[in-house]
Coordinates of C-alpha atoms in Angstrom, one line a residue:
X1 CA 0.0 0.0 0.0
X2 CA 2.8 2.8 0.8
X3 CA 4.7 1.5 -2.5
X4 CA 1.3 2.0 -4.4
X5 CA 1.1 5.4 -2.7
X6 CA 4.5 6.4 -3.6
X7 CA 3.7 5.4 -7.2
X8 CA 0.9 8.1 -7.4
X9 CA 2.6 10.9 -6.0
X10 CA 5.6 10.3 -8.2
X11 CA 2.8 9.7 -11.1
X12 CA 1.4 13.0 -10.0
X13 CA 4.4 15.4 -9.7
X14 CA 5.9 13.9 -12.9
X15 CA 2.5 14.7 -14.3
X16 CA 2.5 18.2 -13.0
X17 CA 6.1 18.6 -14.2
X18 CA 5.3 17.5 -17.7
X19 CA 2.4 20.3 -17.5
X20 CA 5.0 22.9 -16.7
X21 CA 6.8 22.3 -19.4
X22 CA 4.1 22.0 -21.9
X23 CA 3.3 24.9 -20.6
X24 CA 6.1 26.9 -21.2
X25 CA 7.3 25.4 -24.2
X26 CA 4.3 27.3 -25.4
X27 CA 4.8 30.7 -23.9
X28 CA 8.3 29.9 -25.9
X29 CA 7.1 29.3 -28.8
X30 CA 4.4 32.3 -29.1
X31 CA 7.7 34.4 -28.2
X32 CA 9.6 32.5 -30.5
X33 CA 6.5 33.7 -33.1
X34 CA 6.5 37.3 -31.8
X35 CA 9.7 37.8 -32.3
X36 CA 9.8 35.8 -36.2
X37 CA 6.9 37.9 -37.2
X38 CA 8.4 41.5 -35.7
X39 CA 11.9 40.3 -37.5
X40 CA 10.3 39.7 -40.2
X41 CA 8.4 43.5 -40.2
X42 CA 11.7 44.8 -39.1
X43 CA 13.3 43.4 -42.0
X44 CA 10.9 44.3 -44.5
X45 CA 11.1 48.1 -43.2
X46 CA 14.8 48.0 -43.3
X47 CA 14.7 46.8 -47.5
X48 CA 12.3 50.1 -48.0
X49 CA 14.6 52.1 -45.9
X50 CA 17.4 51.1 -48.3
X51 CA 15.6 51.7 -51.4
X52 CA 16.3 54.5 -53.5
X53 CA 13.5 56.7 -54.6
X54 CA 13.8 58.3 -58.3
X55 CA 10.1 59.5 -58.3
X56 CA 8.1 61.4 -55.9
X57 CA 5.3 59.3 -56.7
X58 CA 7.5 56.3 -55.7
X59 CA 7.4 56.7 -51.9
X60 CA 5.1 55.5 -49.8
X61 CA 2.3 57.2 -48.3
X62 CA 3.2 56.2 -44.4
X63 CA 6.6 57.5 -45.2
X64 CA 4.8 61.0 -46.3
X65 CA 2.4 60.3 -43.1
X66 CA 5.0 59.3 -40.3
X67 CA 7.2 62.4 -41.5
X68 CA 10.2 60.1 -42.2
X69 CA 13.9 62.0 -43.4
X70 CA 15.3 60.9 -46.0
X71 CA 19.4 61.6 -47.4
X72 CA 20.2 63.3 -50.8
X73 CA 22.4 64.6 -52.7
X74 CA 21.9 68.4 -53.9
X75 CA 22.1 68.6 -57.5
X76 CA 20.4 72.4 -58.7
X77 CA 18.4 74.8 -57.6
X78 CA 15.5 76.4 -59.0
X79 CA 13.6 79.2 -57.8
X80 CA 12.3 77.6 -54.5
X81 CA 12.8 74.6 -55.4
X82 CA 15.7 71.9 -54.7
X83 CA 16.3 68.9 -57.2
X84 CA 17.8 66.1 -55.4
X85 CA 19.3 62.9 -55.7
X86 CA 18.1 60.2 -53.0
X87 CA 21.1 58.3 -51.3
X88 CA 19.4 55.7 -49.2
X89 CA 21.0 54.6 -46.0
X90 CA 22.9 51.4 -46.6
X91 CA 23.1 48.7 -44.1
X92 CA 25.2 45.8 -44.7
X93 CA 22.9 43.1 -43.2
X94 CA 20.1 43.6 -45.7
X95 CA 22.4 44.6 -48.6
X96 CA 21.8 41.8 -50.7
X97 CA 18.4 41.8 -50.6
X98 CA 18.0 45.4 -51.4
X99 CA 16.5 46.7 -54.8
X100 CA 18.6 47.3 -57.5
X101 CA 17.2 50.4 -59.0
X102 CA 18.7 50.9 -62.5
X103 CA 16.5 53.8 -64.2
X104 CA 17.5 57.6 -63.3
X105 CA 15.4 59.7 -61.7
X106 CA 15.6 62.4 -59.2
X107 CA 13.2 64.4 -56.5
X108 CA 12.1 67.8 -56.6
X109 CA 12.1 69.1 -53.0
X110 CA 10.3 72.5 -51.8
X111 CA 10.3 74.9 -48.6
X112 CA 7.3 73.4 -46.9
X113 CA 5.6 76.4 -45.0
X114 CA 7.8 79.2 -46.8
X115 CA 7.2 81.8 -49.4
X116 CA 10.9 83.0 -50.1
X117 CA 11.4 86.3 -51.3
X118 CA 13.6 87.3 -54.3
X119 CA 16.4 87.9 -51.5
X120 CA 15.9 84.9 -50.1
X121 CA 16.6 82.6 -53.3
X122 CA 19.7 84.6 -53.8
X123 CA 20.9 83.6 -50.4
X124 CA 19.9 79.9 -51.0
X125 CA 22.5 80.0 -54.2
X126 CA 25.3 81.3 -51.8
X127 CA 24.6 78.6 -48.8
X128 CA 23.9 75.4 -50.6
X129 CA 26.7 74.3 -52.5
X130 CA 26.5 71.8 -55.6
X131 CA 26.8 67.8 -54.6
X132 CA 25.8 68.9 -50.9
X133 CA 24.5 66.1 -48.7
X134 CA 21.0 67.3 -46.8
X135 CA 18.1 65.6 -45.3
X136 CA 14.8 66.5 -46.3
X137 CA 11.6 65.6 -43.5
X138 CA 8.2 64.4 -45.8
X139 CA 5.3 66.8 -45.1
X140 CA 3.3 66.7 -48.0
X141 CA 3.5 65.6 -51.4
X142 CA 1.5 67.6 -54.7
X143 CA 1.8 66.0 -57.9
X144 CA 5.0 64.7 -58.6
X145 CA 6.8 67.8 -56.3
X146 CA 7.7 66.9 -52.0
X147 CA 7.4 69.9 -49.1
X148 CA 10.0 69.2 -46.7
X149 CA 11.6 70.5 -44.1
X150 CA 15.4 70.7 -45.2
X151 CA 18.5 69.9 -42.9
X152 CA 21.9 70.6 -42.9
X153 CA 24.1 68.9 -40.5
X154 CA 25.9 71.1 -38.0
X155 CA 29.5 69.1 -36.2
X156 CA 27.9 65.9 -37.0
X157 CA 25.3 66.5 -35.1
X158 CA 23.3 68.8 -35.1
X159 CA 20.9 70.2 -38.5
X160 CA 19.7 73.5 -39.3
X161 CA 16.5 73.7 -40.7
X162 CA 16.8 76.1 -43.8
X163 CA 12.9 76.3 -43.4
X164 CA 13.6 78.2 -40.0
X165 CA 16.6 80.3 -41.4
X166 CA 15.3 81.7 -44.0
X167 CA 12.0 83.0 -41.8
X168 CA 14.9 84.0 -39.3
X169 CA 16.8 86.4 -41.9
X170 CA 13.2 87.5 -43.2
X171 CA 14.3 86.1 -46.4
X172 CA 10.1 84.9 -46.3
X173 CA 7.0 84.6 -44.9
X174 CA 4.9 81.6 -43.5
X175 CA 1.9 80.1 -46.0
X176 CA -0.1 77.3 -45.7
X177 CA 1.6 73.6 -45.9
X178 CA -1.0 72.0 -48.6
X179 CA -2.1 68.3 -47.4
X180 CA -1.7 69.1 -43.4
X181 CA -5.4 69.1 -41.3
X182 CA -5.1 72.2 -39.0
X183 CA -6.6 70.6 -36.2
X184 CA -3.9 68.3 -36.4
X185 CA -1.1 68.4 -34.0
X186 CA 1.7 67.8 -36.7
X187 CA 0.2 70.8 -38.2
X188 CA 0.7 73.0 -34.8
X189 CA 4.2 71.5 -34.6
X190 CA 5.5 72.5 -37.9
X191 CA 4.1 76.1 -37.9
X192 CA 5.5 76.8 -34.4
X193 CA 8.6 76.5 -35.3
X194 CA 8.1 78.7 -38.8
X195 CA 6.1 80.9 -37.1
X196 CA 8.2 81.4 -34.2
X197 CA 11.4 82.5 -36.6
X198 CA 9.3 85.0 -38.6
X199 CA 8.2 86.8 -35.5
X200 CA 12.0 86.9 -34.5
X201 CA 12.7 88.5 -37.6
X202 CA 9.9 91.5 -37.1
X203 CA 11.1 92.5 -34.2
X204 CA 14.9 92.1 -35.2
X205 CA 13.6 94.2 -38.5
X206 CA 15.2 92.0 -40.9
X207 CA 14.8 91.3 -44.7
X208 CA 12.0 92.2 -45.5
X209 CA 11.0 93.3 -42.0
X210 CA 13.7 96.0 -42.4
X211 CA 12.2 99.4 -41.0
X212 CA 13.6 102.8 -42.2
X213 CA 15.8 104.1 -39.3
X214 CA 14.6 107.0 -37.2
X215 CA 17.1 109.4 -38.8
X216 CA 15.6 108.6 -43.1
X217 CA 12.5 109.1 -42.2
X218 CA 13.8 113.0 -40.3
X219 CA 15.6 113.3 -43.0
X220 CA 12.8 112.9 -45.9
X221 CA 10.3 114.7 -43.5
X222 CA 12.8 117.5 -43.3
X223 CA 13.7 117.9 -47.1
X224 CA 10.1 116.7 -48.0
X225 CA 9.1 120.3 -45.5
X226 CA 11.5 122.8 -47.0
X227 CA 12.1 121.7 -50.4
X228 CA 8.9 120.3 -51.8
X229 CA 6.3 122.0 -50.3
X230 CA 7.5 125.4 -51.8
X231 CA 7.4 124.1 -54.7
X232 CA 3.9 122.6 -55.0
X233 CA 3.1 126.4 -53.9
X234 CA 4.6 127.7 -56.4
X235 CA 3.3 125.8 -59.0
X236 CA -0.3 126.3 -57.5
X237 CA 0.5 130.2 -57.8
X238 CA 1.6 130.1 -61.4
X239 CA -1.5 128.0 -62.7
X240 CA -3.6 130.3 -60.7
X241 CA -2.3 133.1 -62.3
X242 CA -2.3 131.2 -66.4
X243 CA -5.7 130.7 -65.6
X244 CA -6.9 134.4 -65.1
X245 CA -4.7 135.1 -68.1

């Protein structure tokens, strides 16, 4: 009787045992799962991350959505707008998988948020220099043209937003970002930062915010007083006097 007793209770915990594992064998293999199936989405961001884009049209919407930053390569400028080469970041693990992309094509980049002023483009040409490297943040994209936020890299490490700069130097004024909802919170984030800059510039009196100095505008009153005024009397007199002639 205290063999057969023995029996069951080794019966039992090796039973209980055998549940424990089971049990966690499958908590093991639903990580196992997890962690295939996030790889696998990993992975499959990585190969778009290293694709290079030769057509607006060409990226996809979540990248436009999720405000991703892409690299290029500067290669004009016209007017407002930049014309780009995309240089994809390269990462050796998913080289060989990546897509070969054999027909040319570039992006055309604008000034998301800014209106540059004739000054403004001329200072572009002198700060951007041909075969630059910049980074360009997707806002919107209209037809087959992208509104970005463009960055220069600073030391390395840190990137000027020539968005920013040229509302700084009142190079510009804010407008409307086309494609952003107003009650959205991207939108609020984006114009802060533009709007911010253009009101530093206004009360710097910059660019276009330039104000005459206190002294011009004595000076015109001054001249405009002894100078002109006589004059327009004058010619008041003599008209009055051809006239009862």
């Amino acid at each position: 009787m205290a063999e057969s007793g023995r029996e069951l209770a080794d019966n039992n915990l090796i039973s209980k045992v055998s549940q424990l594992a089971d049990n966690h064998l499958t908590v093991v293999r639903n990580i196992s799962t997890g962690l295939a199936i996030a790889g696998v989405i990993l992975f499959a961001r990585s190969i778009r991350l290293t694709t290079k884009f030769t057509n607006a049209k060409d990226i996809p919407s979540e990248f436009i959505k999720k405000n991703v930053k892409l690299r290029g390569k500067l290669l004009s400028i016209t007017g407002d707008r930049l014309e780009v080469e995309h240089v994809p970041i390269s990462l050796p693990i998913v080289a060989s998988f990546q897509r070969k992309c054999h027909s040319q094509g570039t992006l055309f980049i604008r000034f998301a948020g800014v209106e540059m002023t004739p000054s403004g483009k001329i200072w572009l040409q002198d700060r951007l220099q041909p075969s630059q490297m910049l980074w360009f943040q997707l806002l919107n994209r209209e037809d087959s043209v992208l509104d970005c936020f463009i960055l220069l890299d600073r030391l390395g490490f840190f990137r000027d937003c020539l968005n920013v700069e040229i509302l700084r130097q009142g190079l510009g004024t804010t407008v409307d970002i086309p494609g952003l909802q107003h009650d959205s919170s991207h939108y609020w984030k984006f114009y802060k930062r533009l709007l911010q800059a253009e009101v530093e510039a206004q009360k710097k009196g910059k660019g276009l915010w330039k104000q005459e100095s206190w002294l011009s505008i004595t000076s015109h009153r001054f001249f405009s007083t002894i100078f002109i005024q006589p004059v327009k009397r004058l010619i008041k007199l003599i008209t009055y006097f051809w006239e009862k002639k």
